[in-house]
Tab-separated table of C-alpha atoms in Angstrom:
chain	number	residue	atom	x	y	z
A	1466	UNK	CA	6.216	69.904	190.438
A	1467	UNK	CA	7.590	72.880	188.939
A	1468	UNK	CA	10.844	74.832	190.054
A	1469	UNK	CA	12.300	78.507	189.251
A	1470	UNK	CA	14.878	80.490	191.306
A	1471	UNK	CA	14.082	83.048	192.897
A	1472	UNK	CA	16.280	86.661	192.047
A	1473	UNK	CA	16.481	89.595	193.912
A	1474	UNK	CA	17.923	93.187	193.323
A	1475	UNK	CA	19.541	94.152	196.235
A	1476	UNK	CA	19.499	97.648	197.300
A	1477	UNK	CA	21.237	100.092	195.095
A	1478	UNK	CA	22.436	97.049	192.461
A	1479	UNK	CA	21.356	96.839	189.626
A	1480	UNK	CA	22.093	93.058	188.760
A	1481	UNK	CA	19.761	90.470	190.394
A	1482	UNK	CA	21.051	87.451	192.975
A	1483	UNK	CA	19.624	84.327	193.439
A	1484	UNK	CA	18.186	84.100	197.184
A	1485	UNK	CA	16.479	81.252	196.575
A	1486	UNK	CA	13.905	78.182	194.653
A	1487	UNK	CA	10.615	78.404	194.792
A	1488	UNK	CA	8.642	74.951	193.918
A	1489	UNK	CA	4.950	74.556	192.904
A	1490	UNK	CA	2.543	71.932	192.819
A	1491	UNK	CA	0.349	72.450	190.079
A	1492	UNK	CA	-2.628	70.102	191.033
A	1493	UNK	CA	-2.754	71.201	194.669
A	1494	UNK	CA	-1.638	74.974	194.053
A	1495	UNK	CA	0.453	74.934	196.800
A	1496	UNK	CA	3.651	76.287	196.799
A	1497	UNK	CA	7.005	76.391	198.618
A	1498	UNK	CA	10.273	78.428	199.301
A	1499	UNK	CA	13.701	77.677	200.557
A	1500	UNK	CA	16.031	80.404	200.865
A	1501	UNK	CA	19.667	79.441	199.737
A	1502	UNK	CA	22.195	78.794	202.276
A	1503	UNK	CA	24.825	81.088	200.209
A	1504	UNK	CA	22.211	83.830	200.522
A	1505	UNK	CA	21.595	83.816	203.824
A	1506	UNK	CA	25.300	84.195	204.676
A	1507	UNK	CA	25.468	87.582	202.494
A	1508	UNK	CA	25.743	90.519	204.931
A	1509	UNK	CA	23.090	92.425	203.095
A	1510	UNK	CA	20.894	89.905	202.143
A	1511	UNK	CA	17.122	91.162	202.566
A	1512	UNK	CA	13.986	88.666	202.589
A	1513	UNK	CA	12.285	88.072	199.764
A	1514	UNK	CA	8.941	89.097	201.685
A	1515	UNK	CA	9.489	90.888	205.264
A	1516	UNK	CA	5.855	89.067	205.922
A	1517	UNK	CA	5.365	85.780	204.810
A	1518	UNK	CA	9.252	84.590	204.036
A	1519	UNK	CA	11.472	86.392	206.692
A	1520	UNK	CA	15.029	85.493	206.478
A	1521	UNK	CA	15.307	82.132	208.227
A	1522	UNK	CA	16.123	78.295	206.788
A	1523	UNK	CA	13.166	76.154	207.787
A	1524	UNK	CA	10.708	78.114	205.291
A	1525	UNK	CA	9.599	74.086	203.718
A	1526	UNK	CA	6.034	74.315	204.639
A	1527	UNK	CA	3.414	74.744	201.718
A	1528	UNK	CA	1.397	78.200	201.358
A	1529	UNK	CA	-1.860	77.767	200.139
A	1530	UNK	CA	-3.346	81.057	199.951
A	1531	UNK	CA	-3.412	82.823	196.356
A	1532	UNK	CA	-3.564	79.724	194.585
A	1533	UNK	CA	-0.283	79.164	196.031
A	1534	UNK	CA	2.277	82.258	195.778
A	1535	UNK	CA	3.484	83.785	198.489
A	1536	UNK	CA	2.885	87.724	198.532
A	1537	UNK	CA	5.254	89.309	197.502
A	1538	UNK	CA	5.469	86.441	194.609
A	1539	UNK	CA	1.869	87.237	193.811
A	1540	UNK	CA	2.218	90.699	193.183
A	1541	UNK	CA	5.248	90.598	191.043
A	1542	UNK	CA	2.813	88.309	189.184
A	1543	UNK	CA	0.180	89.528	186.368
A	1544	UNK	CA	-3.398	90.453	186.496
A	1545	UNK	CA	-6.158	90.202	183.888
A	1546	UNK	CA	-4.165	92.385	181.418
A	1547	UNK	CA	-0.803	91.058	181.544
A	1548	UNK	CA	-2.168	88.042	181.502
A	1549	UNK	CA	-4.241	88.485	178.372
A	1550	UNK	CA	-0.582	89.930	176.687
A	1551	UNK	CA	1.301	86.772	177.926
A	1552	UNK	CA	-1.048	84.386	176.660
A	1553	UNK	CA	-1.065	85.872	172.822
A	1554	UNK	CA	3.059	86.450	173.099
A	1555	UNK	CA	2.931	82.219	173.918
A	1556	UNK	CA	-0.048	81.444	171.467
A	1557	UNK	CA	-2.123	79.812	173.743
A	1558	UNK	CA	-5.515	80.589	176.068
A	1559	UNK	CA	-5.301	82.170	179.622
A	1560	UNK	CA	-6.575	79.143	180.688
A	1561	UNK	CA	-3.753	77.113	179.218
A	1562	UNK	CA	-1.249	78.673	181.998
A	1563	UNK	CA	-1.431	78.383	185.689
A	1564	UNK	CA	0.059	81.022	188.183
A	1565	UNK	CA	3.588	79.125	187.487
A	1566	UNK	CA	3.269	79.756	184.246
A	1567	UNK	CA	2.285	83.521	183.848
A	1568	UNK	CA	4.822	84.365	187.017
A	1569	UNK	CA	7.791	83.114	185.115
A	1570	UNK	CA	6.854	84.691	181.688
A	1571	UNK	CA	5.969	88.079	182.808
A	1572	UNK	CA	9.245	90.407	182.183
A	1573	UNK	CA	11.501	92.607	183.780
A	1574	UNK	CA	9.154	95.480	183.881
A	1575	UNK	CA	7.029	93.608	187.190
A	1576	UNK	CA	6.440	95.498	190.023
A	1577	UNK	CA	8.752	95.003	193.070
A	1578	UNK	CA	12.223	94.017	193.150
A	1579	UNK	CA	12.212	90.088	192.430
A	1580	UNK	CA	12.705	87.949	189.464
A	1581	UNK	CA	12.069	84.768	188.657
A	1582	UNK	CA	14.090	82.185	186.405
A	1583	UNK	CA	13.992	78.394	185.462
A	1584	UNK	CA	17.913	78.145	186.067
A	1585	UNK	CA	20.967	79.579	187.406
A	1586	UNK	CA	22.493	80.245	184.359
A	1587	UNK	CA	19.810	82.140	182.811
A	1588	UNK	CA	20.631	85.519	182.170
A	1589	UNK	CA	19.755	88.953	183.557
A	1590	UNK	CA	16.283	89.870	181.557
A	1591	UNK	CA	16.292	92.554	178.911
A	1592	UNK	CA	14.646	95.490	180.745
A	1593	UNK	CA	14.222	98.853	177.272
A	1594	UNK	CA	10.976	99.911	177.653
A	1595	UNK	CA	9.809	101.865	174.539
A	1596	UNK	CA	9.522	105.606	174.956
A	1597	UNK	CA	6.871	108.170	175.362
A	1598	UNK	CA	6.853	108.955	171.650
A	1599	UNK	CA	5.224	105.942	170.881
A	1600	UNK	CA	2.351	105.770	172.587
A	1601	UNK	CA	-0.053	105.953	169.910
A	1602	UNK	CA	1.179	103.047	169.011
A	1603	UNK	CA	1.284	101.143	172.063
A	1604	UNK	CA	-2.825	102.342	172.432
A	1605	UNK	CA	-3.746	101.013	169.101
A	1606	UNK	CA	-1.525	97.654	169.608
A	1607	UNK	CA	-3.480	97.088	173.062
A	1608	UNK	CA	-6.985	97.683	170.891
A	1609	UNK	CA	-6.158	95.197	168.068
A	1610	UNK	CA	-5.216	92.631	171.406
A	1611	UNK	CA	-8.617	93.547	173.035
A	1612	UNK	CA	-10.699	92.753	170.212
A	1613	UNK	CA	-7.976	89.645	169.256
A	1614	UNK	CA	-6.633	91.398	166.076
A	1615	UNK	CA	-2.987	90.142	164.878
A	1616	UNK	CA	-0.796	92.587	166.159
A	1617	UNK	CA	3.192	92.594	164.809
A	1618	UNK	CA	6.140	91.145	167.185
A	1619	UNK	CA	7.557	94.163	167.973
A	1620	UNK	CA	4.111	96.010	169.351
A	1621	UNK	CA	4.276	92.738	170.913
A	1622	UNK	CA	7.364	93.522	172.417
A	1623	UNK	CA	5.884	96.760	173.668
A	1624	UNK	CA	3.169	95.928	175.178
A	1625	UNK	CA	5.352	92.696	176.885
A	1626	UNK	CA	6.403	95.545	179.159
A	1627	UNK	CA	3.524	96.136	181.334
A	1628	UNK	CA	2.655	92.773	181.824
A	1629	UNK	CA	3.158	92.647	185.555
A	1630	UNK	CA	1.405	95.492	186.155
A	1631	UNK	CA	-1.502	94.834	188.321
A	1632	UNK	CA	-5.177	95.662	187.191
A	1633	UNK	CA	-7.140	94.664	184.555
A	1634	UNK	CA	-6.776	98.239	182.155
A	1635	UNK	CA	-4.076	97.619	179.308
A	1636	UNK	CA	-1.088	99.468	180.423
A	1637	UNK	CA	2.326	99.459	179.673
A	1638	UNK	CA	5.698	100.767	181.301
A	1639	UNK	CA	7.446	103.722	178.919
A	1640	UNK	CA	10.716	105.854	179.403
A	1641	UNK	CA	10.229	109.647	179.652
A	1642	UNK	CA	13.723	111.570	180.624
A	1643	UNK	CA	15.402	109.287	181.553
A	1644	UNK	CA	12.248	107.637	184.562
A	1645	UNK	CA	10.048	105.003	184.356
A	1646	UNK	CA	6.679	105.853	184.313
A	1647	UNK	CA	3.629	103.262	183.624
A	1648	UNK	CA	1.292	104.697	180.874
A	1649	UNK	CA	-2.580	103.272	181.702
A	1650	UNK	CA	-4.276	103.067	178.219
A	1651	UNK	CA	-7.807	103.603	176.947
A	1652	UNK	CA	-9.918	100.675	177.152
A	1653	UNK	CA	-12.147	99.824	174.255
A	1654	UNK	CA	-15.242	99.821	176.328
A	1655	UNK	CA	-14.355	102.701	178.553
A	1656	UNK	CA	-17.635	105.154	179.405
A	1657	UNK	CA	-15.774	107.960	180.256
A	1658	UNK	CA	-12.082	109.303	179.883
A	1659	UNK	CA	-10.875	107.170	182.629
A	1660	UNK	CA	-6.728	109.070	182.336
A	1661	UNK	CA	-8.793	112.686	182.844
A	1662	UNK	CA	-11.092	111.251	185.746
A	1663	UNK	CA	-8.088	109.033	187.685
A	1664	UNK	CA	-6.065	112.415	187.113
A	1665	UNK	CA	-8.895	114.876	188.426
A	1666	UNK	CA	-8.860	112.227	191.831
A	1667	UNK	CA	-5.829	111.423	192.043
A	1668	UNK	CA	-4.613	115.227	192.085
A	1669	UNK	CA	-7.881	115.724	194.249
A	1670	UNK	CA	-6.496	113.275	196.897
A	1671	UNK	CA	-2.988	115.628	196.946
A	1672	UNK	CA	-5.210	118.769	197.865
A	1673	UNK	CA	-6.217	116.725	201.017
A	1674	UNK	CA	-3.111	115.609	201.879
A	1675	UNK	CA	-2.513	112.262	200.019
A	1676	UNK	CA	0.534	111.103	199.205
A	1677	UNK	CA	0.625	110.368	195.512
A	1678	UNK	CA	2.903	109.536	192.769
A	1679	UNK	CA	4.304	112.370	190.080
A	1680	UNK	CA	1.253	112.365	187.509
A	1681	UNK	CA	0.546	113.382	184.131
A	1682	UNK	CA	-1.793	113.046	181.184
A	1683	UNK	CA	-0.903	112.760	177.539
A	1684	UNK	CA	-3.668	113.618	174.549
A	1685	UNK	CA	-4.025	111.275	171.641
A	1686	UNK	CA	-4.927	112.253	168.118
A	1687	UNK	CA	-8.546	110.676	168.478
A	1688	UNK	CA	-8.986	112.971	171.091
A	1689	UNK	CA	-8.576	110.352	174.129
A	1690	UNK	CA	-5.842	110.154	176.767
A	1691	UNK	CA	-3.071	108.319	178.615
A	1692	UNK	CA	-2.334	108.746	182.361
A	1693	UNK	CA	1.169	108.187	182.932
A	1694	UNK	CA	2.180	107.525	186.350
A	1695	UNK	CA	5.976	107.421	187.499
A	1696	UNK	CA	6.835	104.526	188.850
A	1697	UNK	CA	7.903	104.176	192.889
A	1698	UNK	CA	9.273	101.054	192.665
A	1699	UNK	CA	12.210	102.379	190.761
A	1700	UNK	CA	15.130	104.338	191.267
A	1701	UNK	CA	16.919	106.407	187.864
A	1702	UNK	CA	20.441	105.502	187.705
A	1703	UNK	CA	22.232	106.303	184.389
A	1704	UNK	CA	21.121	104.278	181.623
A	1705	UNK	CA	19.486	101.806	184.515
A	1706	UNK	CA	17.150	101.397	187.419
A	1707	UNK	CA	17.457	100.045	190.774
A	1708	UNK	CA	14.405	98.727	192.629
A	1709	UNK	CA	12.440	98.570	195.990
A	1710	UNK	CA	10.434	96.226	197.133
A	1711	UNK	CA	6.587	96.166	197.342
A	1712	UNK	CA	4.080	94.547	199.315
A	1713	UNK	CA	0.562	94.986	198.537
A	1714	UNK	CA	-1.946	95.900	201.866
A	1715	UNK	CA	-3.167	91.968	200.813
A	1716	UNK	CA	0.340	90.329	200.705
A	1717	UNK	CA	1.137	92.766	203.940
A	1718	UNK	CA	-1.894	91.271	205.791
A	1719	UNK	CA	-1.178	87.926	204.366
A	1720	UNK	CA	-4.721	87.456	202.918
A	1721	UNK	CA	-6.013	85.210	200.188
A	1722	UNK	CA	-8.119	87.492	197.305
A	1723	UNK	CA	-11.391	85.033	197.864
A	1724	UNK	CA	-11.611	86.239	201.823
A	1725	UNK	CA	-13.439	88.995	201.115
A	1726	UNK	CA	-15.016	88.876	204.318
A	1727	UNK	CA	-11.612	89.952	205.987
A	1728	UNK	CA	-10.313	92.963	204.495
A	1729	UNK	CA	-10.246	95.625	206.533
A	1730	UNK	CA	-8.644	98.978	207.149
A	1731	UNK	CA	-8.891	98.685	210.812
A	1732	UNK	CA	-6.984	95.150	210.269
A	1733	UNK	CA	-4.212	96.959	207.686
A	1734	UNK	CA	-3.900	100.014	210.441
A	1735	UNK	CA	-3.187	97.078	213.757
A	1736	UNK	CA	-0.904	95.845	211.895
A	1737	UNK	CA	0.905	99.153	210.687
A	1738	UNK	CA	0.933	99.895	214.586
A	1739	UNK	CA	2.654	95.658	215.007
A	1740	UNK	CA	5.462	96.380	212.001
A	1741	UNK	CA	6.010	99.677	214.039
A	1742	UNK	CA	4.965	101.911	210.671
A	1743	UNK	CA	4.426	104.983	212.856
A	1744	UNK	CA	1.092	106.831	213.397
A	1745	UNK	CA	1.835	109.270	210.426
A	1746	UNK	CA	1.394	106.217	208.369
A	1747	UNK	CA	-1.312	105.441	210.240
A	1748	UNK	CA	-3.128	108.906	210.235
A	1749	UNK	CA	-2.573	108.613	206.391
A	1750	UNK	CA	-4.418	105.468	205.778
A	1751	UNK	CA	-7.553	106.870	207.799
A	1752	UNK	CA	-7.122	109.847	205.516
A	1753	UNK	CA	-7.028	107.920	202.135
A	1754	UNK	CA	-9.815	105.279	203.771
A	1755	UNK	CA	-11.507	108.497	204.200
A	1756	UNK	CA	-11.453	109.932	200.614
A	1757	UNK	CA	-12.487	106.977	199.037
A	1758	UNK	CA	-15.870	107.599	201.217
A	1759	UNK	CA	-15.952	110.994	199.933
A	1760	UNK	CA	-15.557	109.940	196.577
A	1761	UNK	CA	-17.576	106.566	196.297
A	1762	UNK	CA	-14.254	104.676	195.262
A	1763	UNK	CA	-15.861	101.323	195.778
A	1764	UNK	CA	-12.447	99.706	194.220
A	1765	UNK	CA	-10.529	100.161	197.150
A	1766	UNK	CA	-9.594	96.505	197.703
A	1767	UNK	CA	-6.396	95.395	199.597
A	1768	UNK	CA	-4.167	95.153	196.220
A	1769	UNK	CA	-5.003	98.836	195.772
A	1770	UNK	CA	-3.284	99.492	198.762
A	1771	UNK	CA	0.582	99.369	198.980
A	1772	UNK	CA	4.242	99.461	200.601
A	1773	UNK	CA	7.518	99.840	199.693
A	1774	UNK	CA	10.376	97.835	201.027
A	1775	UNK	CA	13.534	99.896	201.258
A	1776	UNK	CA	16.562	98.561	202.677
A	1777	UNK	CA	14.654	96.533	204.646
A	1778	UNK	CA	12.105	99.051	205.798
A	1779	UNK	CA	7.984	99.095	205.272
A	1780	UNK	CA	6.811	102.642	204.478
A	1781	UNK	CA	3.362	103.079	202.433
A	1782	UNK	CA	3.231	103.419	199.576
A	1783	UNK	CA	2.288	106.789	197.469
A	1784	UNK	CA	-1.435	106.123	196.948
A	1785	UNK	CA	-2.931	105.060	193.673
A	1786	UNK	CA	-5.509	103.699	191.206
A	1787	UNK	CA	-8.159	106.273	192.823
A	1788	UNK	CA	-11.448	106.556	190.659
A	1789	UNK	CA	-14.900	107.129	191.933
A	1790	UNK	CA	-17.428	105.132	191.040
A	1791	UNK	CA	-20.118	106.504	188.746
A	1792	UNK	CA	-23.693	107.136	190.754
A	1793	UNK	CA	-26.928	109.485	189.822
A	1794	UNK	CA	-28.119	111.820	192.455
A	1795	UNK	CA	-30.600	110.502	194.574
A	1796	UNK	CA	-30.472	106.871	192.885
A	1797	UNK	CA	-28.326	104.427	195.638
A	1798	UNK	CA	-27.252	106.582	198.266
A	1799	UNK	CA	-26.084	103.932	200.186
A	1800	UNK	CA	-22.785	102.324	199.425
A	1801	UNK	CA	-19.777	99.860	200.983
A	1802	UNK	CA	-16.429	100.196	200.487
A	1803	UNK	CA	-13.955	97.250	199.293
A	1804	UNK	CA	-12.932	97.032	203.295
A	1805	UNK	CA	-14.324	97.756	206.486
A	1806	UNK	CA	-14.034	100.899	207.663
A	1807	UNK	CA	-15.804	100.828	211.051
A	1808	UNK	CA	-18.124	99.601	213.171
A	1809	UNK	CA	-20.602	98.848	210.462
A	1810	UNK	CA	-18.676	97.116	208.566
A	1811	UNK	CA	-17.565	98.874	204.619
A	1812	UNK	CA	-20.781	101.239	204.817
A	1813	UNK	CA	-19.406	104.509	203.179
A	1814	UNK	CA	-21.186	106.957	206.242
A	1815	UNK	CA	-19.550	109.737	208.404
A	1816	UNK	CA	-20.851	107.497	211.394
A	1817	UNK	CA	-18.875	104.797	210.514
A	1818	UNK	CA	-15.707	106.393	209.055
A	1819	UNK	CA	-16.025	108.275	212.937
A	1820	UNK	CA	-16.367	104.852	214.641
A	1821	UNK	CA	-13.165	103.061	214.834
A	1822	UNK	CA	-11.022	106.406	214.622
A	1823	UNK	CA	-8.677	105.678	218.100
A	1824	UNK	CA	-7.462	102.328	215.881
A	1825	UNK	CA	-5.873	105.168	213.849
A	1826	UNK	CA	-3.643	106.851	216.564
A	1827	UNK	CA	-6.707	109.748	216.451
A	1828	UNK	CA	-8.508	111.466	218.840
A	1829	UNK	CA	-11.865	112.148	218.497
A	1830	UNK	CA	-11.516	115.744	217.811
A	1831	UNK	CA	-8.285	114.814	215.275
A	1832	UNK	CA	-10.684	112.490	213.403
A	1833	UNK	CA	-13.395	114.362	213.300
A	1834	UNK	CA	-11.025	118.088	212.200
A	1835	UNK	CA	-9.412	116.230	209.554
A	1836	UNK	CA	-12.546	114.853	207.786
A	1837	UNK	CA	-13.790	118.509	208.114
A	1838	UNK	CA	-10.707	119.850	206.259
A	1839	UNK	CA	-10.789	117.086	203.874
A	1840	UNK	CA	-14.719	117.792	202.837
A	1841	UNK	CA	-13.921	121.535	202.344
A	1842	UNK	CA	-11.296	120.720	199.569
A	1843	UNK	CA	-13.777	117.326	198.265
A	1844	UNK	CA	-16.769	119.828	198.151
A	1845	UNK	CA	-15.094	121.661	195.554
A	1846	UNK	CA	-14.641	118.751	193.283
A	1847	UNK	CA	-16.504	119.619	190.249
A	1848	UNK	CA	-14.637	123.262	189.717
A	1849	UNK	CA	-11.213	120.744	190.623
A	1850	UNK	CA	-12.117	118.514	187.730
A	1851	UNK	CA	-12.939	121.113	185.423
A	1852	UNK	CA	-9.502	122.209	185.289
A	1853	UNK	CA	-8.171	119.145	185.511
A	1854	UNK	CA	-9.808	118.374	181.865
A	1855	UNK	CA	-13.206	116.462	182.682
A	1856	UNK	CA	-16.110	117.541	180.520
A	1857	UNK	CA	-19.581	118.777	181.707
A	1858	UNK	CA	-20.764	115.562	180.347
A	1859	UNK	CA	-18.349	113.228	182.353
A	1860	UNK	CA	-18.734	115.477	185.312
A	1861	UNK	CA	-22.429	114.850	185.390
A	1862	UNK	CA	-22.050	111.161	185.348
A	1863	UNK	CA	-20.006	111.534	188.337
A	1864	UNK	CA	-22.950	114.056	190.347
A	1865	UNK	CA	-23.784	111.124	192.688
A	1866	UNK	CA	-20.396	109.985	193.407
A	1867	UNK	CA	-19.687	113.316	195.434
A	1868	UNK	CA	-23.511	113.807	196.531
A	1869	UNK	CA	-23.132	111.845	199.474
A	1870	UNK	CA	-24.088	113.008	203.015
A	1871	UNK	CA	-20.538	112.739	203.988
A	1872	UNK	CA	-19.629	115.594	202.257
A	1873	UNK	CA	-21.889	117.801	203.627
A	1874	UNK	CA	-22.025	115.748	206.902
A	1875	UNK	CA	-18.458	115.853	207.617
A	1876	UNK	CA	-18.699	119.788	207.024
A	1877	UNK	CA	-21.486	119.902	209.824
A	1878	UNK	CA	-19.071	118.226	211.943
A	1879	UNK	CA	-16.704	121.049	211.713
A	1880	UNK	CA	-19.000	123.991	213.150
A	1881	UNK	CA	-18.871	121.865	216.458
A	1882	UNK	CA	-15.403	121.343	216.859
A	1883	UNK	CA	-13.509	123.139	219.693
A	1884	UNK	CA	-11.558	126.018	218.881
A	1885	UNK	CA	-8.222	126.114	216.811
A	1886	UNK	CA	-6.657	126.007	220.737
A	1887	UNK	CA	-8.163	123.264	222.071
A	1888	UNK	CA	-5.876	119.823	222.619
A	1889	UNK	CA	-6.294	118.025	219.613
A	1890	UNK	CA	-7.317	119.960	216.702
A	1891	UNK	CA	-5.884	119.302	214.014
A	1892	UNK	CA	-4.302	122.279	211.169
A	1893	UNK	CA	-5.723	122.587	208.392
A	1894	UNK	CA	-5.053	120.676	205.242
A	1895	UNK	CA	-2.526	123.060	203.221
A	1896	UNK	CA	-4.126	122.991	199.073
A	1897	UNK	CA	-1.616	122.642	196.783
A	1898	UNK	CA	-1.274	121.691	193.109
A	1899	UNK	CA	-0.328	117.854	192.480
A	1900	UNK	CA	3.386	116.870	192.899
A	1901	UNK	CA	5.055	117.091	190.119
A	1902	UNK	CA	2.807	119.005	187.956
């Protein structure tokens, strides 16, 4: 059995407390969690995970799911990347660590507002990301690791900082005045320039209403690019950050990643409406459930969903990791989402993203006015991604993506709407340049 204690940064501190051990058992990959009694008696103690660990005492049973970490545990954990940096910092294989192994090793750059050390007495990690200026070097450190070149310790060092970043694209968190912002790096096998695409959706999304995070994109000598997204986890303060919780859609639906078969939006909206989220949240979700549709975003899985935890509170999450899905014109048509959408199940058709709409908070003619909005700004996409950077040549591999019916579907649906007066119709969709730009 292995132990660590459990830290958390309180809201507005910017030194971690112990709230509590967590213990895991390798060979079953089970875990467990026992808040400490000292915690519990602090007036503004918060739970480690609103969902699966609420603040109580009698928390000794195992959790099984996620190879054994509760939620909010699992995503302060590493994905494929961060695990591929952890394993050459330690000199050994991936397969050489278990989830105990790569949760306690990633650093103070993970995502949330937890920590995780082998003792009491262990002190508060260093958290000095490397600045903007050195990107370059931080892209051609995370190509020497992705074809298993030596790289030096201090690149090391740099790229150490992104390692609890979810996803499996080398990234890294870097300072730029004074925030925190998470720089996503070319990949050595990339087909496209994935920074200029994510940007071109990503700002896409804003135009139909989609909450995102402030957004940027950096050029490279060799003519590539970095997206660098500022982090929402994180809080300036001078010469430090504070932190606020997160909760990915699986942690917040307390799913394990093999049960495919239940991830849902429908499921993620109920339970919005249970944690009493509000039906703006609600009405948002449809909306980014929607774009993906539009889009083809077929990586819309449950960890690409998200919520913040502040003082307490659930909110969603800006919206991120939004890319469509490559796709030739007339060549698969047909395609499923990540989650279920509607009545039949993940298929990405108008029908189905108009089936379910009341588990939204929508009426019909709300559902049906603000896909209509939304696939007047979509429609436009290619002109959108032009000035967002994206060549001809990347736009055309991207012709399918948008060709869907949907598009042009959901547009149909709008010349049959009742007028602007009628109960229920929704405004339009204001377009607007990307926050922060």
């Amino acid at each position: 059995m292995k132990k660590c204690i459990v830290f958390i940064y309180l809201p507005g501190c910017i030194m971690a407390v112990p709230a509590g051990v967590f213990t895991y058992d390798s060979a079953l990959q089970q875990g467990y969690f026992q808040y400490g009694r000292k915690y519990l008696e602090r007036e503004n103690a918060q739970a480690v995970d609103p969902v699966a660990l609420p603040l109580r005492r009698d928390l000794s049973g195992p959790i099984e799911t996620n190879a054994g970490l509760f939620g909010a545990l699992r995503d302060s954990s590493p994905d494929h990347w961060g695990r591929m940096v952890i394993a050459r910092k330690n000199k050994v294989s991936v397969s050489e660590f278990d989830e105990f192994d790569f949760l306690v090793n990633a650093d103070a750059s993970r995502v949330g507002n937890l920590d995780f050390r082998l003792s009491l007495d262990d002190p508060e990690p260093q958290y000095v990301p490397p600045t903007f200026q050195v990107i370059s070097e931080l892209v051609e450190a995370a190509d020497r690791l992705q074809r298993s070149l030596p790289i030096s310790d201090e690149h090391q060092g740099m790229l150490n900082q992104g390692t609890s970043m979810g996803g499996a694209r080398p990234k890294c968190t870097v300072k730029l005045e004074g925030d925190l912002w998470i720089a996503k790096l070319p990949a050595k096998d990339d087909a496209f320039n994935n920074a200029r695409v994510e940007y071109a959706t990503m700002t896409l999304a804003a135009r139909c209403g989609i909450q995102i995070p402030n957004i940027s994109t950096m050029g490279l000598p060799d003519g590539r690019d970095v997206l660098l997204v500022k982090r929402f986890d994180r809080e300036t303060r001078p010469d430090r950050w504070t932190r606020h919780g997160f909760l990915s859609a699986l942690s917040f639906m307390e799913w394990d990643e093999q049960a495919r078969e239940l991830f849902s939006y429908v499921s993620v909206s109920g339970r919005m409406r249970q944690m009493g989220l509000g039906l703006g949240s609600m009405k948002e979700l449809y909306q980014r459930m929607a774009f993906n549709a539009f889009c083809r975003n077929t990586d819309d899985h449950p960890r690409n969903h998200g919520f913040l935890v502040k003082n307490g509170n659930l909110s969603l999450s800006p919206a991120y990791d939004i890319v469509p899905s490559a796709a030739k014109i007339g060549v698969g048509t047909e395609f499923s989402l990540a989650m279920e959408i509607g009545a039949r199940g993940r298929h990405g058709t108008l029908e189905n993203l108009l089936s379910k709409y009341g588990q939204f908070g929508l009426r019909p003619e709300e559902a049906k006015g603000l896909l209509f909005e939304m696939a007047k700004t979509v429609v436009d996409w290619k002109q959108h991604f032009h000035k967002s950077g994206v060549s001809d040549s990347e736009i055309d591999i991207f012709q399918g993506s948008f060709a869907s019916p949907n598009l042009l579907g959901a547009m149909a649906v709008g010349d049959i709407l009742p007028s602007p007066s009628s109960q229920g119709r929704t405004r339009p969709v204001k377009k607007s340049s990307s926050p922060g730009m």
